[in-house]
XYZ file of C-alpha atoms in Angstrom:
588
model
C 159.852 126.673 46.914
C 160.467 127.194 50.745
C 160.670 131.054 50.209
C 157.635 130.942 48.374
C 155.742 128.877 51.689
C 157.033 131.657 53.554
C 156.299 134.541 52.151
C 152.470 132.543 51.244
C 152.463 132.214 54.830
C 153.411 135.417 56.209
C 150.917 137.561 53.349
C 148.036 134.838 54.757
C 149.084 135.939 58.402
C 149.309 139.821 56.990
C 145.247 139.170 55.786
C 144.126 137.584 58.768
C 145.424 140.540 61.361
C 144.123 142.898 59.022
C 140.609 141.229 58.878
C 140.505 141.011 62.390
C 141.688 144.654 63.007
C 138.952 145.573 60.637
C 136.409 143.406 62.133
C 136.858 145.011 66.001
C 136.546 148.073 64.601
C 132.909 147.348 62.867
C 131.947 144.460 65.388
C 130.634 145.385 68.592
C 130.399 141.404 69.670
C 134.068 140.562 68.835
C 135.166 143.735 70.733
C 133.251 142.476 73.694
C 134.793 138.923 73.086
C 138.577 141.009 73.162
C 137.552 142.359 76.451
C 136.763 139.036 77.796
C 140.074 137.730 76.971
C 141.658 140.399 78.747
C 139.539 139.987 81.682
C 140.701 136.108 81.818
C 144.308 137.748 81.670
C 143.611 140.394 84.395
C 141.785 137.781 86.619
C 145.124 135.274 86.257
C 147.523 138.298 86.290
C 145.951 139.340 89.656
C 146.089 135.868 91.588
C 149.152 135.306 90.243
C 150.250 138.446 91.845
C 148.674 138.131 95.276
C 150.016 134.429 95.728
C 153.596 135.910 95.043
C 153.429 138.839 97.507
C 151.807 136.570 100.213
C 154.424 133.761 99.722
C 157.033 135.807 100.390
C 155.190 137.250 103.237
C 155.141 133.594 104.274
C 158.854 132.978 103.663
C 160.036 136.132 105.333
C 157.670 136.285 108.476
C 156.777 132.307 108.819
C 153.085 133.053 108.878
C 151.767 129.484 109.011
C 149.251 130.407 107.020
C 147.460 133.815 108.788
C 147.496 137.115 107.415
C 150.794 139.291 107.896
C 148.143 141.811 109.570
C 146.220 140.160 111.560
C 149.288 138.698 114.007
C 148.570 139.720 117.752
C 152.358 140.489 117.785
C 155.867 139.848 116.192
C 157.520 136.798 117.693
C 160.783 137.344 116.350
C 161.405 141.060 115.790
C 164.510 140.256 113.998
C 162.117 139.219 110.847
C 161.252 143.076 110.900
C 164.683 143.291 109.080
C 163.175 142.115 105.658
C 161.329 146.146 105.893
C 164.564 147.501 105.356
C 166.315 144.939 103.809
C 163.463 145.503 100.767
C 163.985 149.048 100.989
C 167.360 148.460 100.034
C 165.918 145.998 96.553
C 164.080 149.310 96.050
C 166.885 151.847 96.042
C 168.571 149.582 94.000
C 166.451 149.253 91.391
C 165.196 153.036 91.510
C 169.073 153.807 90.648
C 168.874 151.307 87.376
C 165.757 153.140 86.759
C 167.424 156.319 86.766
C 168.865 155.945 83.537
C 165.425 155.457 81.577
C 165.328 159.413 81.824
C 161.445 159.233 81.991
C 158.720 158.297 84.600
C 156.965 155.604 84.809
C 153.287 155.417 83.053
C 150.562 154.290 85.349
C 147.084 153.282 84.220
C 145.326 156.711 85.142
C 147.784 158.720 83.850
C 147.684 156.639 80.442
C 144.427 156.695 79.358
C 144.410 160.656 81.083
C 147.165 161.523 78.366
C 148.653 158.817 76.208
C 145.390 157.545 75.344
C 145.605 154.437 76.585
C 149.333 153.703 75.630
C 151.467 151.922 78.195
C 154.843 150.543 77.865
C 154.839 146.595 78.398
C 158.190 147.442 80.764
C 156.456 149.562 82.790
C 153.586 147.032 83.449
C 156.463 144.892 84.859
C 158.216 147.107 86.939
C 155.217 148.911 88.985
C 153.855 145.540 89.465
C 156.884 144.063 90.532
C 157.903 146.913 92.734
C 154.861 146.570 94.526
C 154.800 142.950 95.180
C 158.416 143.611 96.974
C 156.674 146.496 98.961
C 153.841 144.500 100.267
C 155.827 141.279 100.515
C 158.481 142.435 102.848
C 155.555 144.169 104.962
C 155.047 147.272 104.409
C 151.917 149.159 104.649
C 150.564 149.423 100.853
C 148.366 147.914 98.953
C 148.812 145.633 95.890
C 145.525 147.749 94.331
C 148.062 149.383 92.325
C 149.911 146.117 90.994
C 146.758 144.683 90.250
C 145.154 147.639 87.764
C 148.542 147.905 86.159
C 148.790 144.484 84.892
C 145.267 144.599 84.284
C 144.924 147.953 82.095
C 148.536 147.084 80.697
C 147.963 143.696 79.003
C 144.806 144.759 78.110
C 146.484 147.617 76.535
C 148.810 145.636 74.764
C 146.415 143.881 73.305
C 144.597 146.772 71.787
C 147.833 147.918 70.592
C 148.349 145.205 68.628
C 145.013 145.464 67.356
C 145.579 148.655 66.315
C 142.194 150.135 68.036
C 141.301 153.052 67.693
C 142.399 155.937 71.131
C 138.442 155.728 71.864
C 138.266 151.515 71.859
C 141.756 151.303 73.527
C 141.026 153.733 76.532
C 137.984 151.300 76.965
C 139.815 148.561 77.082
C 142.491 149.255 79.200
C 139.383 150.400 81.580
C 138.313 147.158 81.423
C 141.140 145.140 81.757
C 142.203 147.522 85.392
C 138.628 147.093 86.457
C 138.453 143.768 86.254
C 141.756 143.046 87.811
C 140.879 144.943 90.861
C 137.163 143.145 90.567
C 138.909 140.233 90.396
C 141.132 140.773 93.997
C 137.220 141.080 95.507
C 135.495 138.282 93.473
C 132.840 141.649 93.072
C 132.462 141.797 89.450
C 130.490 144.762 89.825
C 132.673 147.011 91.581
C 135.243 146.089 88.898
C 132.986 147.331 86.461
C 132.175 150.637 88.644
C 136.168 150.676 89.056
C 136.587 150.762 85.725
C 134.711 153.763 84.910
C 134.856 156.047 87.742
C 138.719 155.659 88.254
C 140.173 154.454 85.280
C 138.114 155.773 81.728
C 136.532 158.464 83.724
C 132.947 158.762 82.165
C 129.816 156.309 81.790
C 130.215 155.590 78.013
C 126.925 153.761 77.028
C 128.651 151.951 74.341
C 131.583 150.402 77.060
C 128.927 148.763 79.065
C 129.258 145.798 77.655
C 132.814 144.711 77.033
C 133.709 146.137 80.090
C 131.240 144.080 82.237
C 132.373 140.924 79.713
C 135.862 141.640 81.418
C 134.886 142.075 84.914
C 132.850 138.417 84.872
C 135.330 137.026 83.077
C 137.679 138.088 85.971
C 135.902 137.123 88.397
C 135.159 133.632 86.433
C 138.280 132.238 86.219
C 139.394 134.014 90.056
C 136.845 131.540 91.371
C 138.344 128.947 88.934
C 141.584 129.568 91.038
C 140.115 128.764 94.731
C 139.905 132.356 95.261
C 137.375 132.676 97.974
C 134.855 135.380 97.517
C 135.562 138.438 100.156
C 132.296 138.630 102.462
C 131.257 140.377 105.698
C 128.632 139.286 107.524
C 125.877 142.109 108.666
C 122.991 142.383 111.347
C 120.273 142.658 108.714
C 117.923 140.898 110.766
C 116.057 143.431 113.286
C 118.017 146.759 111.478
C 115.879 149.626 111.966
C 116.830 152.620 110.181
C 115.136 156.111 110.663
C 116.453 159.665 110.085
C 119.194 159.890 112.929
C 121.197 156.559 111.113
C 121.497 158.645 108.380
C 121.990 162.038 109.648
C 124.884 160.089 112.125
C 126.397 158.411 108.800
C 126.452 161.580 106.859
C 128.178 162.509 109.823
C 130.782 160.099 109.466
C 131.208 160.728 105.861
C 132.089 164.151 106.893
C 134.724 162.360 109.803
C 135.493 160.421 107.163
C 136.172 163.054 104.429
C 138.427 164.752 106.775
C 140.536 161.998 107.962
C 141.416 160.901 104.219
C 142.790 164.705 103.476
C 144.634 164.422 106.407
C 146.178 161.395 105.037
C 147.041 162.405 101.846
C 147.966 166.126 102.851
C 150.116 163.915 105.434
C 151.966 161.410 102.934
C 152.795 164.768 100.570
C 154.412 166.474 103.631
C 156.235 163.163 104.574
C 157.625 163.219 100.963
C 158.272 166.576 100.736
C 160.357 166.714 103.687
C 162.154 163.641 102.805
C 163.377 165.676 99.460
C 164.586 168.732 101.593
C 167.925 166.175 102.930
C 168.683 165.441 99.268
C 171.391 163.385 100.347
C 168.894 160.792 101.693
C 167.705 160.546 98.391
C 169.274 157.048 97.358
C 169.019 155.503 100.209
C 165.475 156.717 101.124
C 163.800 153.231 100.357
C 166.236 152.011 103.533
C 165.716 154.426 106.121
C 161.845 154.460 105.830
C 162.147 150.411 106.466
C 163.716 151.185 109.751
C 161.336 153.451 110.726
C 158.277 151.399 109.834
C 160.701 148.712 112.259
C 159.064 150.314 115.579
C 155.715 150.861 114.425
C 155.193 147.067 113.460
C 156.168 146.401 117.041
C 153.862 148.757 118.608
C 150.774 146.478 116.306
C 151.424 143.991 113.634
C 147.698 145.834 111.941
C 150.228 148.421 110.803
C 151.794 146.091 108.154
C 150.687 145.371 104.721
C 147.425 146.624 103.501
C 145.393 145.408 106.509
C 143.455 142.536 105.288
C 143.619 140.291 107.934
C 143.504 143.113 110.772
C 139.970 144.096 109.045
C 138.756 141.020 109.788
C 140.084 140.282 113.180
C 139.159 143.911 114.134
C 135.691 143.489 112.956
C 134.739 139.973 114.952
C 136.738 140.841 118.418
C 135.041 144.555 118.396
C 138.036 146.058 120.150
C 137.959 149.028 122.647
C 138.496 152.705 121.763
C 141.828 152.691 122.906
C 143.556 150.054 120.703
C 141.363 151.760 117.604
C 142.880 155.144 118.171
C 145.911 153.398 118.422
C 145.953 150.906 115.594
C 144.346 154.541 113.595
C 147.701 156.608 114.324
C 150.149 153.613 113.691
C 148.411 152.798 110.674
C 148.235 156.224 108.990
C 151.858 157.292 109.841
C 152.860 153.964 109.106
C 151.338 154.473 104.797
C 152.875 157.908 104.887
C 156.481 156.532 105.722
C 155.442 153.730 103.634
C 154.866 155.804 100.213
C 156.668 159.078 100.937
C 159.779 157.015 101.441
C 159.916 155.020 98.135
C 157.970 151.773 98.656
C 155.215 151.409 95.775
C 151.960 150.462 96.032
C 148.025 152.192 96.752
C 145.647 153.459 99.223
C 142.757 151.686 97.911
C 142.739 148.454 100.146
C 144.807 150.345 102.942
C 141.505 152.909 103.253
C 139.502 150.060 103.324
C 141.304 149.488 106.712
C 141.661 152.014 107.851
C 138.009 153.014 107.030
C 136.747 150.408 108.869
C 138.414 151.346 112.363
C 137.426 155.030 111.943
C 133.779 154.199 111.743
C 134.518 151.217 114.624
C 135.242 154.629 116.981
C 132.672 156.637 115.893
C 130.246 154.162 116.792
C 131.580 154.178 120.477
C 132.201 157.810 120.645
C 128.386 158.103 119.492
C 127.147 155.740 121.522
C 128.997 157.250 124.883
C 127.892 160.788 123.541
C 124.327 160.549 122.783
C 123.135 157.827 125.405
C 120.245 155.026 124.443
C 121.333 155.981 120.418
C 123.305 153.149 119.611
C 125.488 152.600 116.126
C 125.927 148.598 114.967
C 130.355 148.324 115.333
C 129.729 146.260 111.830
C 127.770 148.549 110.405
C 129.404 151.303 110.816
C 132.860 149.690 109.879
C 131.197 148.959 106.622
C 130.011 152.527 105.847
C 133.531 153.928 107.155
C 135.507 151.438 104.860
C 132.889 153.137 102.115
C 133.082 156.677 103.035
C 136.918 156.409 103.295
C 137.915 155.057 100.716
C 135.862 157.502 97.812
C 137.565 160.032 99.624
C 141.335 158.838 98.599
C 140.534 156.819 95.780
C 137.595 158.462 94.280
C 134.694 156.671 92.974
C 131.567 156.641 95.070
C 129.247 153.848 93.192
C 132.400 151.920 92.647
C 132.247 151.699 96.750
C 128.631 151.113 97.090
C 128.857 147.844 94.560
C 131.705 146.586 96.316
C 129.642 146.785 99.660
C 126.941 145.251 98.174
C 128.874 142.588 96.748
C 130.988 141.238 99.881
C 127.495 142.086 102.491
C 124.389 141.113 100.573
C 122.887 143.426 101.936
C 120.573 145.828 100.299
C 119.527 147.458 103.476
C 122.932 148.942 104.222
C 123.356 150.532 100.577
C 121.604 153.694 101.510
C 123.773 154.640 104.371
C 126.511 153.640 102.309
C 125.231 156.175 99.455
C 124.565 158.835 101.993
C 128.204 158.587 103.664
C 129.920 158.066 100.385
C 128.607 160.923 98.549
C 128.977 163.242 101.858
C 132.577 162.282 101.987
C 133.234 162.477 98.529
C 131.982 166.110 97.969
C 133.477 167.531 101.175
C 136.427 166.120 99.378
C 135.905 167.337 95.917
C 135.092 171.242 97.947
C 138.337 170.963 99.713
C 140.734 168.947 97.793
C 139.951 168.419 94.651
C 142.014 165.414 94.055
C 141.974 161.638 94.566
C 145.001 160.193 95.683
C 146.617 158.942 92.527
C 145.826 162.475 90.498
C 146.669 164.136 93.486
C 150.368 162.389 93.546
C 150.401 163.136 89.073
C 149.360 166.813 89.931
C 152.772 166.921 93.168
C 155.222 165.474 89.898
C 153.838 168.577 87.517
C 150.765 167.105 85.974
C 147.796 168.808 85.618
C 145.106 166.286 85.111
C 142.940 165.893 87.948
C 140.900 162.609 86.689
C 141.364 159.701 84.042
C 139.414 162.085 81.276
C 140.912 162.128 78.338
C 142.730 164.937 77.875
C 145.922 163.414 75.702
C 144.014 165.216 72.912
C 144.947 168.792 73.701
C 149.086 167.252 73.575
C 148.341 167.741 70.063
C 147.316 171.471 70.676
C 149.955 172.715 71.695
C 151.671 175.874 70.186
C 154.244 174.112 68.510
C 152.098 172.261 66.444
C 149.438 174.596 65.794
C 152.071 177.499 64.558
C 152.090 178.868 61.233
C 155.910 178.553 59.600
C 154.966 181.270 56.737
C 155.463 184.708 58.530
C 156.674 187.939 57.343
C 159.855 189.362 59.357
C 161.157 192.547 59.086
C 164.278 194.197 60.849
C 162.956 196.590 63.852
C 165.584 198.915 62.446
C 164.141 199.614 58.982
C 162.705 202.835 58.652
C 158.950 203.565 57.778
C 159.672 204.464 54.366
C 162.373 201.473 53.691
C 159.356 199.179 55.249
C 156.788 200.761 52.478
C 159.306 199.906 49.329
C 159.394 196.627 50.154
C 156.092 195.875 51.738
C 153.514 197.280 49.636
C 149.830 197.705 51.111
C 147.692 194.451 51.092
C 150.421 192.037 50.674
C 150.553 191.517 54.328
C 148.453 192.252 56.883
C 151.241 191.718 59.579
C 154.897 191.394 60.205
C 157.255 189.990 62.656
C 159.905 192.567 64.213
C 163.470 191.213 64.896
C 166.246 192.403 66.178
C 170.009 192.174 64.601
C 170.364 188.575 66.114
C 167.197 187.645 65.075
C 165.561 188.051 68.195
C 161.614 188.624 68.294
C 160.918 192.372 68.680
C 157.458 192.447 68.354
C 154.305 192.609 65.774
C 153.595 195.239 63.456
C 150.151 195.958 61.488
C 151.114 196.784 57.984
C 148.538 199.494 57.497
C 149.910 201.390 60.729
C 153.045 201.963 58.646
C 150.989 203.473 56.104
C 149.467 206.141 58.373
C 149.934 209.859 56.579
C 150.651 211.403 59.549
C 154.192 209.319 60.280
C 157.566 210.673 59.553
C 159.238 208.313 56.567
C 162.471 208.194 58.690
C 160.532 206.904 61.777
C 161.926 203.515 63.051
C 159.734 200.384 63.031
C 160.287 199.484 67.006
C 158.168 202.648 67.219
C 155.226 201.191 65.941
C 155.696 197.632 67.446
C 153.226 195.712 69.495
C 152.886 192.658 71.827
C 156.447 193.065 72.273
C 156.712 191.443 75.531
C 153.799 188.770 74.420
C 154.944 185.302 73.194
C 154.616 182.009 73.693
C 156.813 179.151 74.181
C 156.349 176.227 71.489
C 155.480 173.706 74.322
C 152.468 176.134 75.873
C 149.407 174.352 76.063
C 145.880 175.323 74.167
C 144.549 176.505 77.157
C 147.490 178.655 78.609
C 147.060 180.007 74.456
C 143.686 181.130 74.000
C 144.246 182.459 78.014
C 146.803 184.532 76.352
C 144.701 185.555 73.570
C 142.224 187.106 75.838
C 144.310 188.816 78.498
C 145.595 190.635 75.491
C 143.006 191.116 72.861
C 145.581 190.118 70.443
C 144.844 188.476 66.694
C 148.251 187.279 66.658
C 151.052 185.845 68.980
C 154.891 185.182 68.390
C 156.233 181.494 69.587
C 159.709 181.761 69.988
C 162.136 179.632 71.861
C 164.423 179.599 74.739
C 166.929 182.426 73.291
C 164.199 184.616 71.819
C 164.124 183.569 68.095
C 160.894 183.125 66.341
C 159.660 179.600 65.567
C 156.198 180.899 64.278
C 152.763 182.796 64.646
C 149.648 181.873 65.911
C 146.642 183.454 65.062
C 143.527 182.707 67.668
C 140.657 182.268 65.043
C 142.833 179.226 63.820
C 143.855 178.325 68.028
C 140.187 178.802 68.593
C 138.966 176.734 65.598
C 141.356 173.940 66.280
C 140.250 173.723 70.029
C 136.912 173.354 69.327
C 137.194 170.869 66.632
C 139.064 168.979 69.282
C 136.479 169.306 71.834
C 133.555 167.925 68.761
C 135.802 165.245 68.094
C 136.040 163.636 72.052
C 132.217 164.397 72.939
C 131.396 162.714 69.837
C 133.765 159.603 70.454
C 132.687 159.691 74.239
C 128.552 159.776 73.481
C 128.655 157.241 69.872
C 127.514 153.186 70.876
């Protein structure tokens, strides 16, 4: 009788999962409800997060209270230690990591390729390896801990819903957007966040649920005590004509440049790093000592700069200390991330935004006399301008503005400097920070578009297994006894091992004018033409054209055939690919 509760009870539990499986799937209102509930888990995950990485900021540094960036000095240097001493946590752990034999999946890089697929132990250890980073001090952000929990539990939730690629990518959108909404209490920007960074399109039909999990972020961050993030402006008595906005576009240009120069400057810190390869494993370590001297030259180069913003913004200091606190604070994020500490740019460019467009407001006001640039202002449009050129996203900025100013008047310089910044960017770079550091590890995705799609294209599993092979050795007439005309229009030419020797047309072989006891090789083609079974779609149809061929070999590693690809099916494939995404990314 107990057996036959059970197994009632587990079939009733079997029904109900797949009723509600079915019911996201043709239910637009209980998918938006699903993205709510991984908002509330985003909004949680990220205050549970920043508590933890500013208690032990508290612990190790005895704070009282203030923000780790906004102390005037360090009273006891010897606190300093706990840079190195988490370096060495790091190194550590990056040597148990070793032994996974794969990267780690981060929330761009998922829904870019794995459609929205994230391992829950993954989730765990990018957060938690950024909390150490920015808890011990140095200069990163906790941007990237808070998307990953976000986008991951959202994306275990989907998983276990069994959504479909289209309805997870959304959702793990959502669930990154509004965790990183959430750190701001700016629902909006979450939302923006979530598209421009994370899904990487406006999909009409994700309006919705993704908003639903931005305000239900924000909701229950306010239900926390979170305090909502805002900066007071000089609206009152702003007059705006053509030079503020030819100066900002200016500064969007300044701005543009200084945020290549900071990611050009954290690859060349890394890549010079790898050069002393026996440095490697204790990496974490040395770049704690070195971040040592810098915190002592300003406390504003630790963490991700929260508190210096601030401070920075009401004392207005002179052009010196900027410049200062500018250099510290960049070199200190390239040691920072080329050296093995994890964490982002986002909040970091916010900062360091902020001062850039604190000195061009004194350099313009010293260069063009009686033209004079508000400090606050033009903080706020730097913080803007900067930080679409690392992290991408210009309306993502401009809501986020909005949202911690109030003030509508300021949105059009922050428009004009974002989208400066973020096409001199786009012209020179090409990359945001975080596809930028996917395309330096051998990716080539350059935004969170779906592309895991064309995985699925790739020679390997597009091949044809039922191919004709011949020995290159037979002779024309041997070839004609056993092949007769029309059986085959092509064969595959190998050698005595079995190695690929090239492609011959059957009716060649059949030309009157050949000698019977002519070889085969003679007549081969597109001998030196193959592709590898892991060759993308693209890299195949390339090849198709370069060579005006109907047909292509993929072998493997020692030369032996695996198959044949012919490009009407390649080209058919691809392009039923291609209808398949549009349609998914356009439907409501």
């Amino acid at each position: 009788m107990r057996r036959g509760f059970l197994h009632a009870g587990l079939s009733f539990a079997i029904r109900l999962t797949a009723r509600q499986r079915r019911l996201l799937r043709e239910s637009e209102t209980a998918f938006i409800v699903l993205a709510a509930l991984a908002g509330l888990a985003a909004g949680f995950s990220t205050n549970l997060l920043g508590f933890l990485a500013h208690a032990i900021q508290q612990v190790l540094y005895g704070l009282d209270g203030n923000r780790l960036s906004a102390l005037g000095q360090i009273r006891h240097p010897w606190r300093l230690l706990a840079l190195p001493a988490g370096g060495a946590l790091l190194a550590l752990w990056a040597r148990h990591l070793r032994r996974r034999g794969r990267g780690l999946i981060d929330v761009v890089e998922a829904n870019a390729l794995h459609g929205g697929r994230i391992p829950p132990a993954d989730n765990l250890i990018i957060a938690g390896q950024t909390v150490l980073s920015n808890g011990v001090g140095a200069s990163v952000g906790l941007e990237a801990a808070y998307a990953q929990m976000g986008g991951g539990m959202a994306s275990l939730i989907g998983q276990a819903m069994k959504l479909r690629r289209t309805d997870l990518r959304t959702l793990v959108g959502a669930g990154a957007g509004a965790a990183v909404g959430a750190a701001f209490n700016a629902p909006l920007a979450g939302a923006f966040y979530a598209f421009e960074i994370v899904i990487g399109s406006f999909v009409p039909g994700a309006v919705a649920p993704v908003m639903a999990a931005a305000l239900a972020a924000a909701a229950i961050s306010r239900l926390l005590g979170s305090e909502p993030w805002l900066i007071a402006t000089t609206t009152a008595g702003r007059e705006l004509t053509i030079l503020h906005y030819v100066a900002f576009g200016i500064l969007g240009l300044v701005c543009a440049m200084v945020g290549i120069a900071l990611m050009r400057l954290v690859t060349a810190a890394e890549q010079g790093l790898q050069r002393l390869p026996w440095l490697t494993r204790v990496r974490p370590v040395l770049g704690g000592f070195l971040l040592m001297p810098l915190a002592l030259l300003t406390p504003q180069s630790l963490s991700a700069g929260h508190g210096a913003l601030h401070l920075n913004l009401a004392l207005r200091p002179g052009l010196d200390f900027l410049t200062l606190v500018l250099v510290v604070k960049m070199t200190a994020c390239a040691v920072a991330l080329s050296s093995g500490f994890r964490g982002g740019l986002f909040f970091a460019s916010l900062f360091l935004g902020s001062v850039v467009g604190q000195i061009f407001s004194i350099i313009a006001g010293q260069l063009v006399p009686g033209f004079a640039l508000d400090p606050v202002d033009a903080a706020l449009v730097g913080m803007a301008a900067l930080s679409v050129a690392i992290v991408g996203g210009p309306m993502t900025l401009a809501m986020l503005m909005l949202e911690i100013t109030h003030d509508f008047a300021l949105m059009g310089l922050v428009l004009t400097a974002s989208l400066v910044s973020t096409t001199l960017t786009r012209e020179l770079f090409g990359y945001s920070f975080s596809t930028w550091r996917l395309h330096l590890r051998g990716s080539n995705i350059k935004g969170p578009r779906d592309i895991g799609w064309m995985l699925n294209l790739a020679a390997g599993r597009i091949m044809r297994r039922d191919w004709v092979s011949v020995s290159q050795d037979l002779t024309i007439a041997e070839f004609r006894a056993g092949h007769p005309l029309g059986a085959s229009s092509k064969a595959i030419l190998v050698d005595g091992e079995g190695r690929y020797g090239g492609i011959l047309a059957t009716a060649s072989a059949y030309r009157p004018d050949l000698d019977p006891e002519t070889r085969l090789h003679t007549l081969a083609q597109l001998e030196n033409v193959t592709l590898a079974p892991t060759a993308g779609i693209r890299a195949v149809l390339a090849l198709f054209d370069e060579h005006a061929a109907d047909e292509i070999a993929v072998v493997d590693g020692v030369g032996h055939v695996q198959g044949v690809i012919t490009e009407r099916h390649a080209r058919r494939r691809y392009l039923e690919e291609i209808d398949a995404a549009q349609r998914s990314a356009f439907s409501d």
